[in-house]
Amino acid sequence: MGRKAKHHYIPKCYLKGFTNEGENSSQFWAVPTNNNSPFTTSPNDSCAERDYYSVDHTNSLIIEDFYAEQIEPKIIKAIRHIESHACLPPKEEMRHLILLLATLYIRVPSHRKTLEIPLKRTKEIVASMSQEINVSNKDEFEYSKTDLVTSELRLIDTVQECLSNKYYQLHIIEDDELNVVTSDNPFILSHPKGGSGFDFGLNTSNIEICVPITSKAILIATNEEMKEGSFVASKELIGLTNTKLILSTRRFFYSKTEEILLVDDDISVYKHNISTHKSNHLNRVNAVGI
C-alpha cells in the first residue's frame, strides 16, 4: 500500500456531517470561489493537500497519524453527541467540542499562512542586510514546514484554553428543508469593527465566534456573558451564517443541497440556488461563488 500523501486539514469526520448519507464517501456540493461551476464531491476528496503534515522525522507522517489517532476520535464524540441529542455536550465533555473548534481554527491553510508571514518577512530582512554586512547567524532565521507544523501543535493547548472561557449557544435547524453550509475555512471570528483596520483575536472584547458543527447545528460563542444552551435556529441566523461562511471561504464551500439560505445587506433572508444562480429576489448579497 502506498504512502498516505493526501492529508486533510479539515477532518473527514467533520465534513461528512454536511452530506446526506453522513459517510466519508457521501456526496455534497462543492462551490468554488473563482466562480467555476459547482460540482459534487465527497469528504474523502475535500479540504486536503498533498503532504500537508509531512515533517522532517524518521516517520514523516507522525503528525498526520497523531491527528488521526489522538485528536479525531475525541472530536467525533462531540459531533455524535450533538447529532444524537441536539444540545451542547455536558460540562465534563465540552472539552471534546472545544478541541474540535481549536482544530478548525488552527489546522487550516489560512492560519498556517498567518504563522508564516512574520517568519518569512524576518528572513527577507536578514537576507537584505546580509548583502551589506556579515550576518554571522543568518542560518538561525531559516525555517521550514516542519517549524510551522510544530508551531501549530504547540498552539492547540493555548487555543483550547482561550475557547474554554467562552459562553456558548447551540442553534439547531429543525426544518428538514433547511441546512447550513460549511467551507474550507469554517471557523468564523468576527467583530463589529472588523474590516476597518481593527485587529482582534480570540480574547478581544465583543468578538463573536460562529462555527457550523453539522448541517443542522450552528455554534455561537462570545466572551461576554449570554444565556447558554440550545435554541431553535432562525432563518435569519441560517442565512447570515451561510453568508459569512461563503465570504470567509478560501477555495470551496460545501452544501448538502443545491438551494441555500443567504441574507442581503439588509439581513433579509432569501433562497439561492448554487447551480442555477437564481434567487427569489433581486437584492442578492455580493459574495464569492454566487
mmCIF file of N, CA and C in Angstrom, residues 119-211:
data_model
loop_
_atom_site.group_PDB
_atom_site.id
_atom_site.type_symbol
_atom_site.label_atom_id
_atom_site.label_comp_id
_atom_site.label_asym_id
_atom_site.label_seq_id
_atom_site.Cartn_x
_atom_site.Cartn_y
_atom_site.Cartn_z
ATOM 1 N N LEU A 119 7.741 35.104 9.948
ATOM 2 C CA LEU A 119 8.973 34.353 9.735
ATOM 3 C C LEU A 119 9.559 34.656 8.358
ATOM 4 N N LYS A 120 8.683 34.713 7.377
ATOM 5 C CA LYS A 120 9.121 34.993 6.006
ATOM 6 C C LYS A 120 9.669 36.401 5.889
ATOM 7 N N ARG A 121 8.981 37.349 6.527
ATOM 8 C CA ARG A 121 9.427 38.746 6.456
ATOM 9 C C ARG A 121 10.771 38.921 7.149
ATOM 10 N N THR A 122 10.955 38.292 8.303
ATOM 11 C CA THR A 122 12.233 38.376 9.023
ATOM 12 C C THR A 122 13.364 37.799 8.183
ATOM 13 N N LYS A 123 13.077 36.677 7.551
ATOM 14 C CA LYS A 123 14.085 36.044 6.684
ATOM 15 C C LYS A 123 14.475 36.980 5.541
ATOM 16 N N GLU A 124 13.493 37.666 4.963
ATOM 17 C CA GLU A 124 13.770 38.596 3.858
ATOM 18 C C GLU A 124 14.609 39.783 4.330
ATOM 19 N N ILE A 125 14.313 40.289 5.530
ATOM 20 C CA ILE A 125 15.075 41.423 6.072
ATOM 21 C C ILE A 125 16.528 41.023 6.322
ATOM 22 N N VAL A 126 16.717 39.844 6.909
ATOM 23 C CA VAL A 126 18.077 39.368 7.175
ATOM 24 C C VAL A 126 18.843 39.149 5.876
ATOM 25 N N ALA A 127 18.163 38.606 4.878
ATOM 26 C CA ALA A 127 18.808 38.389 3.572
ATOM 27 C C ALA A 127 19.236 39.711 2.952
ATOM 28 N N SER A 128 18.391 40.729 3.101
ATOM 29 C CA SER A 128 18.727 42.055 2.566
ATOM 30 C C SER A 128 19.913 42.657 3.315
ATOM 31 N N MET A 129 19.909 42.523 4.635
ATOM 32 C CA MET A 129 21.013 43.060 5.449
ATOM 33 C C MET A 129 22.333 42.374 5.122
ATOM 34 N N SER A 130 22.255 41.079 4.844
ATOM 35 C CA SER A 130 23.485 40.303 4.610
ATOM 36 C C SER A 130 24.183 40.690 3.314
ATOM 37 N N GLN A 131 23.513 41.441 2.457
ATOM 38 C CA GLN A 131 24.148 41.920 1.229
ATOM 39 C C GLN A 131 25.124 43.057 1.514
ATOM 40 N N GLU A 132 24.951 43.694 2.690
ATOM 41 C CA GLU A 132 25.800 44.827 3.026
ATOM 42 C C GLU A 132 26.699 44.559 4.225
ATOM 43 N N ILE A 133 26.245 43.694 5.115
ATOM 44 C CA ILE A 133 27.053 43.369 6.289
ATOM 45 C C ILE A 133 27.099 41.859 6.465
ATOM 46 N N ASN A 134 28.037 41.401 7.288
ATOM 47 C CA ASN A 134 28.154 39.978 7.562
ATOM 48 C C ASN A 134 27.219 39.606 8.710
ATOM 49 N N VAL A 135 26.184 38.840 8.403
ATOM 50 C CA VAL A 135 25.248 38.360 9.420
ATOM 51 C C VAL A 135 25.682 36.945 9.776
ATOM 52 N N SER A 136 26.402 36.801 10.891
ATOM 53 C CA SER A 136 27.020 35.519 11.225
ATOM 54 C C SER A 136 25.999 34.432 11.564
ATOM 55 N N ASN A 137 24.826 34.840 12.062
ATOM 56 C CA ASN A 137 23.821 33.842 12.454
ATOM 57 C C ASN A 137 22.650 33.803 11.477
ATOM 58 N N LYS A 138 22.934 34.065 10.225
ATOM 59 C CA LYS A 138 21.890 34.110 9.201
ATOM 60 C C LYS A 138 21.070 32.825 9.172
ATOM 61 N N ASP A 139 21.716 31.702 9.375
ATOM 62 C CA ASP A 139 21.019 30.409 9.299
ATOM 63 C C ASP A 139 19.943 30.267 10.369
ATOM 64 N N GLU A 140 20.073 31.010 11.456
ATOM 65 C CA GLU A 140 19.091 30.916 12.536
ATOM 66 C C GLU A 140 17.721 31.466 12.132
ATOM 67 N N PHE A 141 17.679 32.216 11.057
ATOM 68 C CA PHE A 141 16.424 32.817 10.607
ATOM 69 C C PHE A 141 15.759 31.995 9.505
ATOM 70 N N GLU A 142 16.367 30.852 9.177
ATOM 71 C CA GLU A 142 15.734 29.937 8.242
ATOM 72 C C GLU A 142 14.597 29.196 8.950
ATOM 73 N N TYR A 143 13.599 28.791 8.201
ATOM 74 C CA TYR A 143 12.514 27.999 8.774
ATOM 75 C C TYR A 143 12.008 27.022 7.713
ATOM 76 N N SER A 144 11.277 26.033 8.153
ATOM 77 C CA SER A 144 10.764 25.001 7.248
ATOM 78 C C SER A 144 9.306 24.715 7.566
ATOM 79 N N LYS A 145 8.690 23.900 6.757
ATOM 80 C CA LYS A 145 7.305 23.500 7.020
ATOM 81 C C LYS A 145 7.218 22.764 8.358
ATOM 82 N N THR A 146 8.254 22.027 8.694
ATOM 83 C CA THR A 146 8.274 21.332 9.984
ATOM 84 C C THR A 146 8.133 22.324 11.127
ATOM 85 N N ASP A 147 8.790 23.480 11.022
ATOM 86 C CA ASP A 147 8.679 24.514 12.053
ATOM 87 C C ASP A 147 7.247 25.030 12.161
ATOM 88 N N LEU A 148 6.584 25.201 11.029
ATOM 89 C CA LEU A 148 5.210 25.694 11.030
ATOM 90 C C LEU A 148 4.262 24.663 11.640
ATOM 91 N N VAL A 149 4.431 23.410 11.268
ATOM 92 C CA VAL A 149 3.580 22.352 11.808
ATOM 93 C C VAL A 149 3.797 22.217 13.314
ATOM 94 N N THR A 150 5.054 22.322 13.747
ATOM 95 C CA THR A 150 5.357 22.256 15.177
ATOM 96 C C THR A 150 4.690 23.402 15.929
ATOM 97 N N SER A 151 4.702 24.591 15.340
ATOM 98 C CA SER A 151 4.047 25.744 15.964
ATOM 99 C C SER A 151 2.549 25.508 16.100
ATOM 100 N N GLU A 152 1.951 24.898 15.090
ATOM 101 C CA GLU A 152 0.518 24.602 15.154
ATOM 102 C C GLU A 152 0.212 23.664 16.321
ATOM 103 N N LEU A 153 1.043 22.649 16.480
ATOM 104 C CA LEU A 153 0.832 21.695 17.572
ATOM 105 C C LEU A 153 0.945 22.373 18.934
ATOM 106 N N ARG A 154 1.929 23.251 19.071
ATOM 107 C CA ARG A 154 2.134 23.933 20.342
ATOM 108 C C ARG A 154 0.979 24.871 20.680
ATOM 109 N N LEU A 155 0.268 25.333 19.669
ATOM 110 C CA LEU A 155 -0.829 26.273 19.879
ATOM 111 C C LEU A 155 -2.127 25.599 20.309
ATOM 112 N N ILE A 156 -2.233 24.294 20.109
ATOM 113 C CA ILE A 156 -3.503 23.618 20.383
ATOM 114 C C ILE A 156 -3.960 23.843 21.819
ATOM 115 N N ASP A 157 -3.081 23.634 22.784
ATOM 116 C CA ASP A 157 -3.461 23.800 24.191
ATOM 117 C C ASP A 157 -3.809 25.253 24.508
ATOM 118 N N THR A 158 -3.039 26.188 23.938
ATOM 119 C CA THR A 158 -3.299 27.608 24.179
ATOM 120 C C THR A 158 -4.664 28.016 23.653
ATOM 121 N N VAL A 159 -4.984 27.571 22.441
ATOM 122 C CA VAL A 159 -6.270 27.918 21.840
ATOM 123 C C VAL A 159 -7.416 27.261 22.602
ATOM 124 N N GLN A 160 -7.217 26.023 23.038
ATOM 125 C CA GLN A 160 -8.258 25.364 23.826
ATOM 126 C C GLN A 160 -8.518 26.116 25.135
ATOM 127 N N GLU A 161 -7.456 26.615 25.741
ATOM 128 C CA GLU A 161 -7.625 27.376 26.981
ATOM 129 C C GLU A 161 -8.429 28.648 26.730
ATOM 130 N N CYS A 162 -8.143 29.326 25.606
ATOM 131 C CA CYS A 162 -8.913 30.526 25.244
ATOM 132 C C CYS A 162 -10.384 30.187 25.026
ATOM 133 N N LEU A 163 -10.636 29.096 24.327
ATOM 134 C CA LEU A 163 -12.009 28.725 23.981
ATOM 135 C C LEU A 163 -12.790 28.198 25.173
ATOM 136 N N SER A 164 -12.093 27.704 26.178
ATOM 137 C CA SER A 164 -12.782 27.147 27.343
ATOM 138 C C SER A 164 -13.398 28.233 28.217
ATOM 139 N N ASN A 165 -13.024 29.487 27.972
ATOM 140 C CA ASN A 165 -13.529 30.597 28.773
ATOM 141 C C ASN A 165 -14.666 31.362 28.096
ATOM 142 N N LYS A 166 -15.231 30.794 27.055
ATOM 143 C CA LYS A 166 -16.306 31.461 26.311
ATOM 144 C C LYS A 166 -17.674 31.013 26.811
ATOM 145 N N TYR A 167 -18.708 31.759 26.391
ATOM 146 C CA TYR A 167 -20.102 31.381 26.604
ATOM 147 C C TYR A 167 -20.626 30.824 25.283
ATOM 148 N N TYR A 168 -21.386 29.717 25.341
ATOM 149 C CA TYR A 168 -21.771 29.002 24.127
ATOM 150 C C TYR A 168 -23.284 28.839 23.981
ATOM 151 N N GLN A 169 -23.711 28.967 22.735
ATOM 152 C CA GLN A 169 -25.082 28.638 22.346
ATOM 153 C C GLN A 169 -25.028 27.687 21.145
ATOM 154 N N LEU A 170 -25.911 26.707 21.143
ATOM 155 C CA LEU A 170 -26.050 25.806 20.009
ATOM 156 C C LEU A 170 -27.423 26.033 19.393
ATOM 157 N N HIS A 171 -27.464 26.363 18.115
ATOM 158 C CA HIS A 171 -28.719 26.636 17.420
ATOM 159 C C HIS A 171 -29.003 25.478 16.448
ATOM 160 N N ILE A 172 -30.123 24.816 16.685
ATOM 161 C CA ILE A 172 -30.480 23.619 15.927
ATOM 162 C C ILE A 172 -31.492 23.972 14.830
ATOM 163 N N ILE A 173 -31.229 23.485 13.626
ATOM 164 C CA ILE A 173 -32.128 23.699 12.485
ATOM 165 C C ILE A 173 -33.141 22.561 12.466
ATOM 166 N N GLU A 174 -34.396 22.888 12.717
ATOM 167 C CA GLU A 174 -35.432 21.860 12.807
ATOM 168 C C GLU A 174 -36.135 21.612 11.485
ATOM 169 N N ASP A 175 -36.127 22.573 10.586
ATOM 170 C CA ASP A 175 -36.779 22.428 9.281
ATOM 171 C C ASP A 175 -35.972 21.461 8.409
ATOM 172 N N ASP A 176 -36.601 20.391 7.961
ATOM 173 C CA ASP A 176 -35.908 19.378 7.171
ATOM 174 C C ASP A 176 -35.359 19.929 5.855
ATOM 175 N N GLU A 177 -35.935 20.999 5.354
ATOM 176 C CA GLU A 177 -35.525 21.536 4.055
ATOM 177 C C GLU A 177 -34.414 22.576 4.167
ATOM 178 N N LEU A 178 -34.036 22.953 5.369
ATOM 179 C CA LEU A 178 -33.027 23.986 5.561
ATOM 180 C C LEU A 178 -31.750 23.391 6.147
ATOM 181 N N ASN A 179 -30.610 23.929 5.723
ATOM 182 C CA ASN A 179 -29.313 23.455 6.191
ATOM 183 C C ASN A 179 -28.318 24.603 6.217
ATOM 184 N N VAL A 180 -27.295 24.443 7.026
ATOM 185 C CA VAL A 180 -26.179 25.372 6.998
ATOM 186 C C VAL A 180 -25.057 24.732 6.186
ATOM 187 N N VAL A 181 -24.275 25.545 5.520
ATOM 188 C CA VAL A 181 -23.156 25.043 4.721
ATOM 189 C C VAL A 181 -21.904 25.033 5.584
ATOM 190 N N THR A 182 -20.820 24.501 5.051
ATOM 191 C CA THR A 182 -19.512 24.657 5.667
ATOM 192 C C THR A 182 -18.517 25.026 4.581
ATOM 193 N N SER A 183 -17.242 25.152 4.942
ATOM 194 C CA SER A 183 -16.247 25.572 3.957
ATOM 195 C C SER A 183 -14.873 25.038 4.342
ATOM 196 N N ASP A 184 -13.873 25.431 3.564
ATOM 197 C CA ASP A 184 -12.501 25.045 3.883
ATOM 198 C C ASP A 184 -11.880 25.997 4.912
ATOM 199 N N ASN A 185 -12.715 26.891 5.448
ATOM 200 C CA ASN A 185 -12.274 27.831 6.482
ATOM 201 C C ASN A 185 -13.465 28.137 7.391
ATOM 202 N N PRO A 186 -13.970 27.127 8.145
ATOM 203 C CA PRO A 186 -15.285 27.239 8.779
ATOM 204 C C PRO A 186 -15.337 27.910 10.145
ATOM 205 N N PHE A 187 -14.200 28.299 10.696
ATOM 206 C CA PHE A 187 -14.178 28.981 11.988
ATOM 207 C C PHE A 187 -14.267 30.480 11.728
ATOM 208 N N ILE A 188 -15.439 31.066 11.992
ATOM 209 C CA ILE A 188 -15.653 32.479 11.695
ATOM 210 C C ILE A 188 -15.480 33.293 12.971
ATOM 211 N N LEU A 189 -14.462 34.126 12.980
ATOM 212 C CA LEU A 189 -14.205 35.033 14.091
ATOM 213 C C LEU A 189 -14.483 36.444 13.599
ATOM 214 N N SER A 190 -15.463 37.117 14.205
ATOM 215 C CA SER A 190 -15.860 38.437 13.724
ATOM 216 C C SER A 190 -15.952 39.436 14.865
ATOM 217 N N HIS A 191 -15.939 40.707 14.500
ATOM 218 C CA HIS A 191 -16.031 41.814 15.463
ATOM 219 C C HIS A 191 -16.770 42.961 14.771
ATOM 220 N N PRO A 192 -17.581 43.707 15.528
ATOM 221 C CA PRO A 192 -18.320 44.824 14.907
ATOM 222 C C PRO A 192 -17.430 45.829 14.177
ATOM 223 N N LYS A 193 -16.162 45.978 14.628
ATOM 224 C CA LYS A 193 -15.250 46.922 13.985
ATOM 225 C C LYS A 193 -14.346 46.248 12.951
ATOM 226 N N GLY A 194 -14.567 44.977 12.709
ATOM 227 C CA GLY A 194 -13.728 44.251 11.762
ATOM 228 C C GLY A 194 -13.827 44.808 10.356
ATOM 229 N N GLY A 195 -12.715 44.689 9.615
ATOM 230 C CA GLY A 195 -12.708 45.155 8.233
ATOM 231 C C GLY A 195 -12.304 46.606 8.083
ATOM 232 N N SER A 196 -11.986 47.287 9.183
ATOM 233 C CA SER A 196 -11.611 48.707 9.103
ATOM 234 C C SER A 196 -10.236 48.943 9.720
ATOM 235 N N GLY A 197 -9.351 47.975 9.566
ATOM 236 C CA GLY A 197 -8.012 48.097 10.127
ATOM 237 C C GLY A 197 -7.939 47.820 11.609
ATOM 238 N N PHE A 198 -9.000 47.242 12.154
ATOM 239 C CA PHE A 198 -9.058 46.927 13.584
ATOM 240 C C PHE A 198 -8.620 45.482 13.787
ATOM 241 N N ASP A 199 -7.552 45.287 14.558
ATOM 242 C CA ASP A 199 -7.052 43.940 14.817
ATOM 243 C C ASP A 199 -7.747 43.342 16.039
ATOM 244 N N PHE A 200 -8.136 42.102 15.950
ATOM 245 C CA PHE A 200 -8.790 41.440 17.079
ATOM 246 C C PHE A 200 -8.450 39.963 17.076
ATOM 247 N N GLY A 201 -8.635 39.337 18.247
ATOM 248 C CA GLY A 201 -8.323 37.922 18.388
ATOM 249 C C GLY A 201 -9.340 37.232 19.270
ATOM 250 N N LEU A 202 -9.014 36.021 19.680
ATOM 251 C CA LEU A 202 -9.968 35.198 20.418
ATOM 252 C C LEU A 202 -10.386 35.822 21.753
ATOM 253 N N ASN A 203 -9.508 36.587 22.373
ATOM 254 C CA ASN A 203 -9.816 37.150 23.684
ATOM 255 C C ASN A 203 -10.239 38.614 23.639
ATOM 256 N N THR A 204 -10.410 39.164 22.450
ATOM 257 C CA THR A 204 -10.846 40.555 22.319
ATOM 258 C C THR A 204 -12.308 40.695 22.747
ATOM 259 N N SER A 205 -12.611 41.776 23.438
ATOM 260 C CA SER A 205 -13.995 42.021 23.843
ATOM 261 C C SER A 205 -14.897 42.176 22.616
ATOM 262 N N ASN A 206 -16.119 41.669 22.735
ATOM 263 C CA ASN A 206 -17.169 41.825 21.722
ATOM 264 C C ASN A 206 -16.937 41.034 20.435
ATOM 265 N N ILE A 207 -15.993 40.091 20.465
ATOM 266 C CA ILE A 207 -15.875 39.218 19.287
ATOM 267 C C ILE A 207 -17.018 38.199 19.315
ATOM 268 N N GLU A 208 -17.294 37.630 18.160
ATOM 269 C CA GLU A 208 -18.248 36.524 18.079
ATOM 270 C C GLU A 208 -17.623 35.412 17.258
ATOM 271 N N ILE A 209 -17.746 34.212 17.754
ATOM 272 C CA ILE A 209 -17.301 33.022 17.035
ATOM 273 C C ILE A 209 -18.541 32.316 16.521
ATOM 274 N N CYS A 210 -18.517 31.954 15.256
ATOM 275 C CA CYS A 210 -19.637 31.240 14.645
ATOM 276 C C CYS A 210 -19.072 30.077 13.841
ATOM 277 N N VAL A 211 -19.505 28.866 14.178
ATOM 278 C CA VAL A 211 -18.983 27.665 13.521
ATOM 279 C C VAL A 211 -20.122 26.694 13.250
#
